[in-house]
């Protein structure tokens, strides 16, 4: 059954309530004590923006390389990288997370977003773009010289 509920924020919203009458009444009473969906979304976006600003400020002293990937990957990975590096630099010195600072592949940041801090730092040392820089350097120095 659909009911129009006036939420604590003063906005009215339609809700589809199911169950026994007593359950519907209890749910309606509870909904009246909460804010509407629109206000909830606005609050969450403001919290996310504030957290992003704090993370950006925490790593503003770092000279981070640009990420590579598609525009959508770069946008998402930038958010992930900023949040994770802010947490890492708060816990460790910049030297401890040097490998993470050098990873430029946006896909890598997205794929590794759920790792713990320790696992993230370990994975960064094994990152393909980190290996490719050392591999290129090694292959250049190992090449035979031709006169």
Tab-separated table of N, CA and C in Angstrom:
chain	number	residue	atom	x	y	z
A	1	UNK	N	0.849	-1.175	0.000
A	1	UNK	CA	0.000	0.000	0.000
A	1	UNK	C	0.898	1.243	0.000
A	2	UNK	N	0.563	2.202	-0.836
A	2	UNK	CA	1.353	3.427	-0.918
A	2	UNK	C	0.821	4.461	0.066
A	3	UNK	N	1.756	5.037	0.827
A	3	UNK	CA	1.400	6.087	1.783
A	3	UNK	C	2.275	7.302	1.525
A	4	UNK	N	1.716	8.467	1.704
A	4	UNK	CA	2.482	9.710	1.607
A	4	UNK	C	2.925	10.058	3.026
A	5	UNK	N	4.235	10.169	3.197
A	5	UNK	CA	4.819	10.419	4.517
A	5	UNK	C	5.473	11.793	4.510
A	6	UNK	N	5.227	12.570	5.550
A	6	UNK	CA	5.950	13.836	5.727
A	6	UNK	C	7.121	13.524	6.650
A	7	UNK	N	8.315	13.688	6.114
A	7	UNK	CA	9.545	13.331	6.833
A	7	UNK	C	9.950	14.436	7.805
A	8	UNK	N	10.950	14.138	8.608
A	8	UNK	CA	11.445	15.087	9.614
A	8	UNK	C	11.983	16.359	8.973
A	9	UNK	N	12.429	16.259	7.723
A	9	UNK	CA	12.954	17.438	7.028
A	9	UNK	C	11.841	18.336	6.499
A	10	UNK	N	10.579	17.854	6.572
A	10	UNK	CA	9.440	18.642	6.116
A	10	UNK	C	8.986	18.295	4.703
A	11	UNK	N	9.718	17.457	4.003
A	11	UNK	CA	9.340	17.063	2.647
A	11	UNK	C	8.420	15.857	2.678
A	12	UNK	N	7.510	15.821	1.720
A	12	UNK	CA	6.571	14.707	1.613
A	12	UNK	C	7.060	13.752	0.532
A	13	UNK	N	6.962	12.456	0.796
A	13	UNK	CA	7.430	11.453	-0.145
A	13	UNK	C	6.503	10.250	-0.088
A	14	UNK	N	6.262	9.637	-1.248
A	14	UNK	CA	5.424	8.438	-1.316
A	14	UNK	C	6.275	7.210	-1.017
A	15	UNK	N	5.730	6.322	-0.204
A	15	UNK	CA	6.415	5.071	0.143
A	15	UNK	C	5.440	3.920	-0.052
A	16	UNK	N	5.932	2.824	-0.583
A	16	UNK	CA	5.128	1.611	-0.727
A	16	UNK	C	5.412	0.731	0.485
A	17	UNK	N	4.424	0.616	1.351
A	17	UNK	CA	4.588	-0.148	2.589
A	17	UNK	C	3.849	-1.479	2.460
A	18	UNK	N	4.511	-2.546	2.860
A	18	UNK	CA	3.916	-3.879	2.795
A	18	UNK	C	3.883	-4.506	4.174
A	19	UNK	N	3.204	-5.625	4.273
A	19	UNK	CA	3.146	-6.349	5.528
A	19	UNK	C	1.799	-6.158	6.211
A	20	UNK	N	1.715	-6.636	7.435
A	20	UNK	CA	0.493	-6.476	8.219
A	20	UNK	C	0.281	-4.998	8.538
A	21	UNK	N	-0.946	-4.659	8.906
A	21	UNK	CA	-1.271	-3.263	9.233
A	21	UNK	C	-0.353	-2.720	10.321
A	22	UNK	N	-0.098	-3.549	11.336
A	22	UNK	CA	0.765	-3.093	12.436
A	22	UNK	C	2.194	-2.818	11.935
A	23	UNK	N	2.659	-3.628	11.015
A	23	UNK	CA	4.001	-3.416	10.456
A	23	UNK	C	4.047	-2.142	9.625
A	24	UNK	N	2.986	-1.909	8.845
A	24	UNK	CA	2.916	-0.700	8.021
A	24	UNK	C	2.869	0.547	8.898
A	25	UNK	N	2.112	0.486	9.975
A	25	UNK	CA	2.013	1.636	10.890
A	25	UNK	C	3.359	1.918	11.554
A	26	UNK	N	4.039	0.844	11.997
A	26	UNK	CA	5.348	1.009	12.627
A	26	UNK	C	6.350	1.604	11.630
A	27	UNK	N	6.335	1.104	10.401
A	27	UNK	CA	7.245	1.620	9.368
A	27	UNK	C	6.928	3.093	9.072
A	28	UNK	N	5.652	3.444	8.998
A	28	UNK	CA	5.250	4.830	8.734
A	28	UNK	C	5.717	5.751	9.862
A	29	UNK	N	5.566	5.304	11.111
A	29	UNK	CA	6.031	6.111	12.255
A	29	UNK	C	7.541	6.332	12.173
A	30	UNK	N	8.273	5.271	11.842
A	30	UNK	CA	9.732	5.392	11.741
A	30	UNK	C	10.127	6.320	10.597
A	31	UNK	N	9.480	6.187	9.444
A	31	UNK	CA	9.802	7.038	8.297
A	31	UNK	C	9.599	8.518	8.611
A	32	UNK	N	8.624	8.832	9.456
A	32	UNK	CA	8.370	10.222	9.834
A	32	UNK	C	9.539	10.815	10.630
A	33	UNK	N	10.360	9.957	11.229
A	33	UNK	CA	11.506	10.443	12.017
A	33	UNK	C	12.777	10.579	11.172
A	34	UNK	N	12.718	10.170	9.912
A	34	UNK	CA	13.892	10.213	9.038
A	34	UNK	C	13.756	11.346	8.028
A	35	UNK	N	14.843	11.621	7.316
A	35	UNK	CA	14.787	12.631	6.260
A	35	UNK	C	14.407	11.958	4.943
A	36	UNK	N	13.912	12.726	4.000
A	36	UNK	CA	13.496	12.173	2.708
A	36	UNK	C	14.718	11.762	1.882
A	37	UNK	N	14.460	11.028	0.830
A	37	UNK	CA	15.545	10.528	-0.025
A	37	UNK	C	16.368	11.667	-0.618
A	38	UNK	N	15.729	12.707	-1.106
A	38	UNK	CA	16.457	13.827	-1.719
A	38	UNK	C	17.397	14.489	-0.716
A	39	UNK	N	16.915	14.724	0.495
A	39	UNK	CA	17.767	15.339	1.524
A	39	UNK	C	18.904	14.397	1.916
A	40	UNK	N	18.619	13.094	1.954
A	40	UNK	CA	19.648	12.102	2.274
A	40	UNK	C	20.765	12.141	1.232
A	41	UNK	N	20.396	12.192	-0.037
A	41	UNK	CA	21.389	12.231	-1.119
A	41	UNK	C	22.228	13.502	-1.027
A	42	UNK	N	21.586	14.628	-0.761
A	42	UNK	CA	22.313	15.897	-0.636
A	42	UNK	C	23.306	15.826	0.523
A	43	UNK	N	22.882	15.270	1.657
A	43	UNK	CA	23.776	15.125	2.815
A	43	UNK	C	24.975	14.240	2.498
A	44	UNK	N	24.728	13.106	1.844
A	44	UNK	CA	25.811	12.171	1.511
A	44	UNK	C	26.801	12.803	0.544
A	45	UNK	N	26.311	13.530	-0.449
A	45	UNK	CA	27.217	14.183	-1.405
A	45	UNK	C	28.064	15.243	-0.715
A	46	UNK	N	27.484	15.959	0.228
A	46	UNK	CA	28.237	16.968	0.971
A	46	UNK	C	29.320	16.306	1.827
A	47	UNK	N	28.975	15.174	2.464
A	47	UNK	CA	29.964	14.440	3.259
A	47	UNK	C	31.103	13.926	2.378
A	48	UNK	N	30.761	13.392	1.209
A	48	UNK	CA	31.780	12.881	0.293
A	48	UNK	C	32.687	14.006	-0.203
A	49	UNK	N	32.095	15.159	-0.494
A	49	UNK	CA	32.887	16.298	-0.951
A	49	UNK	C	33.833	16.787	0.144
A	50	UNK	N	33.361	16.805	1.375
A	50	UNK	CA	34.208	17.221	2.494
A	50	UNK	C	35.352	16.236	2.704
A	51	UNK	N	35.053	14.944	2.607
A	51	UNK	CA	36.095	13.918	2.758
A	51	UNK	C	37.112	14.012	1.628
A	52	UNK	N	36.641	14.263	0.409
A	52	UNK	CA	37.548	14.407	-0.733
A	52	UNK	C	38.450	15.629	-0.559
A	53	UNK	N	37.906	16.705	-0.036
A	53	UNK	CA	38.709	17.910	0.191
A	53	UNK	C	39.785	17.652	1.243
A	54	UNK	N	39.449	16.932	2.306
A	54	UNK	CA	40.434	16.591	3.331
A	54	UNK	C	41.539	15.703	2.766
A	55	UNK	N	41.148	14.718	1.951
A	55	UNK	CA	42.134	13.823	1.339
A	55	UNK	C	43.051	14.589	0.398
A	56	UNK	N	42.480	15.469	-0.398
A	56	UNK	CA	43.287	16.265	-1.331
A	56	UNK	C	44.268	17.157	-0.586
A	57	UNK	N	43.816	17.731	0.510
A	57	UNK	CA	44.702	18.582	1.301
A	57	UNK	C	45.830	17.770	1.926
A	58	UNK	N	45.534	16.530	2.310
A	58	UNK	CA	46.540	15.684	2.962
A	58	UNK	C	47.666	15.286	2.014
A	59	UNK	N	47.363	15.200	0.711
A	59	UNK	CA	48.407	14.788	-0.239
A	59	UNK	C	48.828	15.912	-1.176
A	60	UNK	N	48.446	17.136	-0.855
A	60	UNK	CA	48.762	18.258	-1.739
A	60	UNK	C	50.267	18.489	-1.881
A	61	UNK	N	51.060	18.047	-0.904
A	61	UNK	CA	52.504	18.233	-0.963
A	61	UNK	C	53.196	17.211	-1.873
A	62	UNK	N	52.460	16.199	-2.300
A	62	UNK	CA	53.045	15.158	-3.148
A	62	UNK	C	52.970	15.556	-4.619
A	63	UNK	N	53.999	15.229	-5.358
A	63	UNK	CA	54.022	15.482	-6.800
A	63	UNK	C	53.641	14.180	-7.498
A	64	UNK	N	52.341	14.003	-7.724
A	64	UNK	CA	51.846	12.746	-8.269
A	64	UNK	C	51.880	12.757	-9.798
A	65	UNK	N	52.306	11.639	-10.394
A	65	UNK	CA	52.269	11.549	-11.856
A	65	UNK	C	50.826	11.430	-12.342
A	66	UNK	N	50.572	11.795	-13.579
A	66	UNK	CA	49.244	11.688	-14.150
A	66	UNK	C	48.879	10.220	-14.336
A	67	UNK	N	47.595	9.919	-14.178
A	67	UNK	CA	47.124	8.559	-14.384
A	67	UNK	C	46.866	8.319	-15.862
A	68	UNK	N	46.990	7.061	-16.271
A	68	UNK	CA	46.717	6.693	-17.657
A	68	UNK	C	45.512	5.768	-17.689
A	69	UNK	N	44.714	5.873	-18.736
A	69	UNK	CA	43.523	5.048	-18.892
A	69	UNK	C	42.454	5.859	-19.591
A	70	UNK	N	41.237	5.329	-19.596
A	70	UNK	CA	40.136	6.072	-20.199
A	70	UNK	C	39.748	7.215	-19.268
A	71	UNK	N	38.964	8.149	-19.775
A	71	UNK	CA	38.548	9.293	-18.959
A	71	UNK	C	37.771	8.848	-17.717
A	72	UNK	N	36.882	7.869	-17.892
A	72	UNK	CA	36.100	7.378	-16.747
A	72	UNK	C	37.003	6.676	-15.744
A	73	UNK	N	37.963	5.874	-16.230
A	73	UNK	CA	38.888	5.195	-15.325
A	73	UNK	C	39.712	6.211	-14.548
A	74	UNK	N	40.215	7.212	-15.244
A	74	UNK	CA	41.060	8.226	-14.603
A	74	UNK	C	40.273	8.981	-13.528
A	75	UNK	N	39.029	9.324	-13.829
A	75	UNK	CA	38.208	10.049	-12.863
A	75	UNK	C	37.991	9.217	-11.596
A	76	UNK	N	37.616	7.967	-11.768
A	76	UNK	CA	37.357	7.085	-10.625
A	76	UNK	C	38.651	6.767	-9.882
A	77	UNK	N	39.704	6.451	-10.622
A	77	UNK	CA	40.976	6.084	-9.999
A	77	UNK	C	41.598	7.271	-9.256
A	78	UNK	N	41.402	8.474	-9.741
A	78	UNK	CA	41.934	9.654	-9.050
A	78	UNK	C	41.322	9.781	-7.661
A	79	UNK	N	40.025	9.540	-7.582
A	79	UNK	CA	39.345	9.583	-6.286
A	79	UNK	C	39.892	8.504	-5.362
A	80	UNK	N	40.033	7.298	-5.900
A	80	UNK	CA	40.546	6.176	-5.103
A	80	UNK	C	41.970	6.466	-4.645
A	81	UNK	N	42.824	6.888	-5.588
A	81	UNK	CA	44.228	7.133	-5.267
A	81	UNK	C	44.376	8.234	-4.219
A	82	UNK	N	43.623	9.306	-4.366
A	82	UNK	CA	43.696	10.412	-3.407
A	82	UNK	C	43.316	9.938	-2.009
A	83	UNK	N	42.221	9.192	-1.915
A	83	UNK	CA	41.753	8.694	-0.617
A	83	UNK	C	42.763	7.730	-0.002
A	84	UNK	N	43.274	6.796	-0.794
A	84	UNK	CA	44.197	5.790	-0.265
A	84	UNK	C	45.541	6.403	0.104
A	85	UNK	N	46.071	7.296	-0.732
A	85	UNK	CA	47.362	7.925	-0.418
A	85	UNK	C	47.261	8.826	0.806
A	86	UNK	N	46.116	9.485	0.973
A	86	UNK	CA	45.926	10.313	2.167
A	86	UNK	C	45.985	9.438	3.416
A	87	UNK	N	45.336	8.281	3.357
A	87	UNK	CA	45.371	7.362	4.497
A	87	UNK	C	46.778	6.819	4.719
A	88	UNK	N	47.463	6.470	3.634
A	88	UNK	CA	48.815	5.914	3.753
A	88	UNK	C	49.811	6.942	4.276
A	89	UNK	N	49.735	8.163	3.796
A	89	UNK	CA	50.692	9.179	4.244
A	89	UNK	C	50.415	9.612	5.675
A	90	UNK	N	49.178	9.452	6.143
A	90	UNK	CA	48.881	9.731	7.550
A	90	UNK	C	49.476	8.661	8.450
A	91	UNK	N	49.500	7.425	7.960
A	91	UNK	CA	50.008	6.312	8.752
A	91	UNK	C	51.516	6.131	8.628
A	92	UNK	N	52.062	6.413	7.472
A	92	UNK	CA	53.465	6.134	7.172
A	92	UNK	C	54.159	7.389	6.668
A	93	UNK	N	55.436	7.294	6.551
A	93	UNK	CA	56.156	8.381	5.907
A	93	UNK	C	55.983	8.217	4.404
A	94	UNK	N	56.255	9.274	3.643
A	94	UNK	CA	56.142	9.212	2.188
A	94	UNK	C	57.054	8.132	1.612
A	95	UNK	N	58.191	7.880	2.246
A	95	UNK	CA	59.133	6.887	1.738
A	95	UNK	C	58.546	5.484	1.801
A	96	UNK	N	57.738	5.200	2.826
A	96	UNK	CA	57.151	3.875	2.971
A	96	UNK	C	56.190	3.540	1.836
A	97	UNK	N	55.524	4.537	1.299
A	97	UNK	CA	54.552	4.265	0.236
A	97	UNK	C	55.030	4.798	-1.117
A	98	UNK	N	56.331	4.841	-1.309
A	98	UNK	CA	56.912	5.354	-2.554
A	98	UNK	C	56.395	4.594	-3.781
A	99	UNK	N	56.279	3.285	-3.677
A	99	UNK	CA	55.815	2.483	-4.814
A	99	UNK	C	54.398	2.892	-5.208
A	100	UNK	N	53.552	3.162	-4.232
A	100	UNK	CA	52.178	3.584	-4.529
A	100	UNK	C	52.158	4.936	-5.239
A	101	UNK	N	53.093	5.785	-4.888
A	101	UNK	CA	53.149	7.106	-5.516
A	101	UNK	C	53.516	7.014	-6.994
A	102	UNK	N	54.169	5.930	-7.390
A	102	UNK	CA	54.655	5.789	-8.759
A	102	UNK	C	53.697	5.052	-9.688
A	103	UNK	N	52.642	4.445	-9.158
A	103	UNK	CA	51.701	3.698	-10.002
A	103	UNK	C	50.824	4.685	-10.763
A	104	UNK	N	50.839	4.582	-12.088
A	104	UNK	CA	50.102	5.526	-12.927
A	104	UNK	C	48.940	4.897	-13.682
A	105	UNK	N	48.775	3.605	-13.575
A	105	UNK	CA	47.710	2.915	-14.299
A	105	UNK	C	46.395	3.042	-13.538
A	106	UNK	N	45.422	3.715	-14.128
A	106	UNK	CA	44.128	3.922	-13.473
A	106	UNK	C	43.444	2.591	-13.186
A	107	UNK	N	43.529	1.656	-14.101
A	107	UNK	CA	42.909	0.339	-13.916
A	107	UNK	C	43.500	-0.357	-12.685
A	108	UNK	N	44.787	-0.194	-12.466
A	108	UNK	CA	45.423	-0.822	-11.309
A	108	UNK	C	44.803	-0.292	-10.020
A	109	UNK	N	44.616	1.011	-9.918
A	109	UNK	CA	44.029	1.604	-8.717
A	109	UNK	C	42.606	1.108	-8.492
A	110	UNK	N	41.850	0.979	-9.576
A	110	UNK	CA	40.475	0.495	-9.458
A	110	UNK	C	40.461	-0.968	-9.018
A	111	UNK	N	41.291	-1.782	-9.643
A	111	UNK	CA	41.337	-3.214	-9.320
A	111	UNK	C	41.819	-3.492	-7.910
A	112	UNK	N	42.648	-2.616	-7.354
A	112	UNK	CA	43.233	-2.838	-6.029
A	112	UNK	C	42.611	-1.963	-4.940
A	113	UNK	N	41.457	-1.394	-5.195
A	113	UNK	CA	40.843	-0.430	-4.265
A	113	UNK	C	40.434	-1.036	-2.930
A	114	UNK	N	40.193	-2.341	-2.886
A	114	UNK	CA	39.717	-2.968	-1.648
A	114	UNK	C	40.819	-3.598	-0.811
A	115	UNK	N	42.067	-3.491	-1.232
A	115	UNK	CA	43.175	-4.082	-0.473
A	115	UNK	C	43.436	-3.306	0.818
A	116	UNK	N	44.001	-3.997	1.796
A	116	UNK	CA	44.430	-3.309	3.013
A	116	UNK	C	45.634	-2.439	2.666
A	117	UNK	N	45.998	-1.532	3.556
A	117	UNK	CA	47.127	-0.646	3.289
A	117	UNK	C	48.420	-1.416	3.048
A	118	UNK	N	48.668	-2.420	3.875
A	118	UNK	CA	49.895	-3.213	3.741
A	118	UNK	C	49.899	-3.958	2.410
A	119	UNK	N	48.769	-4.579	2.068
A	119	UNK	CA	48.674	-5.314	0.809
A	119	UNK	C	48.770	-4.381	-0.393
A	120	UNK	N	48.218	-3.178	-0.269
A	120	UNK	CA	48.295	-2.208	-1.358
A	120	UNK	C	49.738	-1.808	-1.627
A	121	UNK	N	50.494	-1.540	-0.559
A	121	UNK	CA	51.906	-1.169	-0.740
A	121	UNK	C	52.696	-2.331	-1.336
A	122	UNK	N	52.385	-3.548	-0.915
A	122	UNK	CA	53.075	-4.721	-1.471
A	122	UNK	C	52.714	-4.913	-2.940
A	123	UNK	N	51.456	-4.731	-3.276
A	123	UNK	CA	51.024	-4.885	-4.670
A	123	UNK	C	51.628	-3.799	-5.550
A	124	UNK	N	51.821	-2.613	-4.996
A	124	UNK	CA	52.385	-1.517	-5.783
A	124	UNK	C	53.814	-1.811	-6.216
A	125	UNK	N	54.559	-2.525	-5.381
A	125	UNK	CA	55.932	-2.860	-5.764
A	125	UNK	C	55.962	-3.866	-6.906
A	126	UNK	N	54.856	-4.607	-7.073
A	126	UNK	CA	54.747	-5.594	-8.148
A	126	UNK	C	53.932	-5.080	-9.330
A	127	UNK	N	53.507	-3.827	-9.297
A	127	UNK	CA	52.658	-3.274	-10.353
A	127	UNK	C	53.362	-3.345	-11.704
A	128	UNK	N	52.618	-3.658	-12.756
A	128	UNK	CA	53.227	-3.783	-14.088
A	128	UNK	C	53.955	-2.528	-14.558
A	129	UNK	N	53.396	-1.347	-14.289
A	129	UNK	CA	54.085	-0.146	-14.753
A	129	UNK	C	55.341	0.139	-13.934
A	130	UNK	N	55.388	-0.353	-12.689
A	130	UNK	CA	56.625	-0.236	-11.910
A	130	UNK	C	57.676	-1.188	-12.481
A	131	UNK	N	57.258	-2.398	-12.819
A	131	UNK	CA	58.188	-3.375	-13.364
A	131	UNK	C	58.685	-2.944	-14.731
A	132	UNK	N	57.808	-2.328	-15.518
A	132	UNK	CA	58.220	-1.948	-16.859
A	132	UNK	C	59.309	-0.888	-16.828
A	133	UNK	N	59.266	0.029	-15.854
A	133	UNK	CA	60.322	1.034	-15.780
A	133	UNK	C	61.658	0.398	-15.432
A	134	UNK	N	61.648	-0.526	-14.489
A	134	UNK	CA	62.903	-1.180	-14.140
A	134	UNK	C	63.346	-2.125	-15.247
A	135	UNK	N	62.380	-2.769	-15.915
A	135	UNK	CA	62.735	-3.679	-17.007
A	135	UNK	C	63.340	-2.914	-18.175
A	136	UNK	N	62.782	-1.748	-18.486
A	136	UNK	CA	63.330	-0.940	-19.572
A	136	UNK	C	64.731	-0.484	-19.224
A	137	UNK	N	64.930	-0.034	-17.998
A	137	UNK	CA	66.236	0.408	-17.568
A	137	UNK	C	67.243	-0.750	-17.651
A	138	UNK	N	66.845	-1.913	-17.167
A	138	UNK	CA	67.728	-3.065	-17.197
A	138	UNK	C	68.025	-3.489	-18.632
A	139	UNK	N	67.019	-3.476	-19.486
A	139	UNK	CA	67.251	-3.914	-20.858
A	139	UNK	C	68.127	-2.937	-21.613
A	140	UNK	N	68.057	-1.660	-21.289
A	140	UNK	CA	68.917	-0.672	-21.955
A	140	UNK	C	70.359	-0.851	-21.514
A	141	UNK	N	70.568	-1.095	-20.237
A	141	UNK	CA	71.943	-1.247	-19.749
A	141	UNK	C	72.549	-2.583	-20.169
A	142	UNK	N	71.702	-3.607	-20.415
A	142	UNK	CA	72.217	-4.921	-20.811
A	142	UNK	C	72.427	-5.055	-22.315
A	143	UNK	N	72.003	-4.069	-23.074
A	143	UNK	CA	72.120	-4.175	-24.522
A	143	UNK	C	73.584	-4.099	-24.935
A	144	UNK	N	73.970	-4.936	-25.906
A	144	UNK	CA	75.350	-4.850	-26.389
A	144	UNK	C	75.563	-3.559	-27.160
A	145	UNK	N	76.719	-3.007	-27.012
A	145	UNK	CA	77.038	-1.751	-27.713
A	145	UNK	C	77.562	-2.066	-29.113
A	146	UNK	N	77.047	-1.320	-30.035
A	146	UNK	CA	77.572	-1.465	-31.388
A	146	UNK	C	78.341	-0.212	-31.734
A	147	UNK	N	79.427	-0.390	-32.401
A	147	UNK	CA	80.283	0.758	-32.684
A	147	UNK	C	80.008	1.361	-33.977
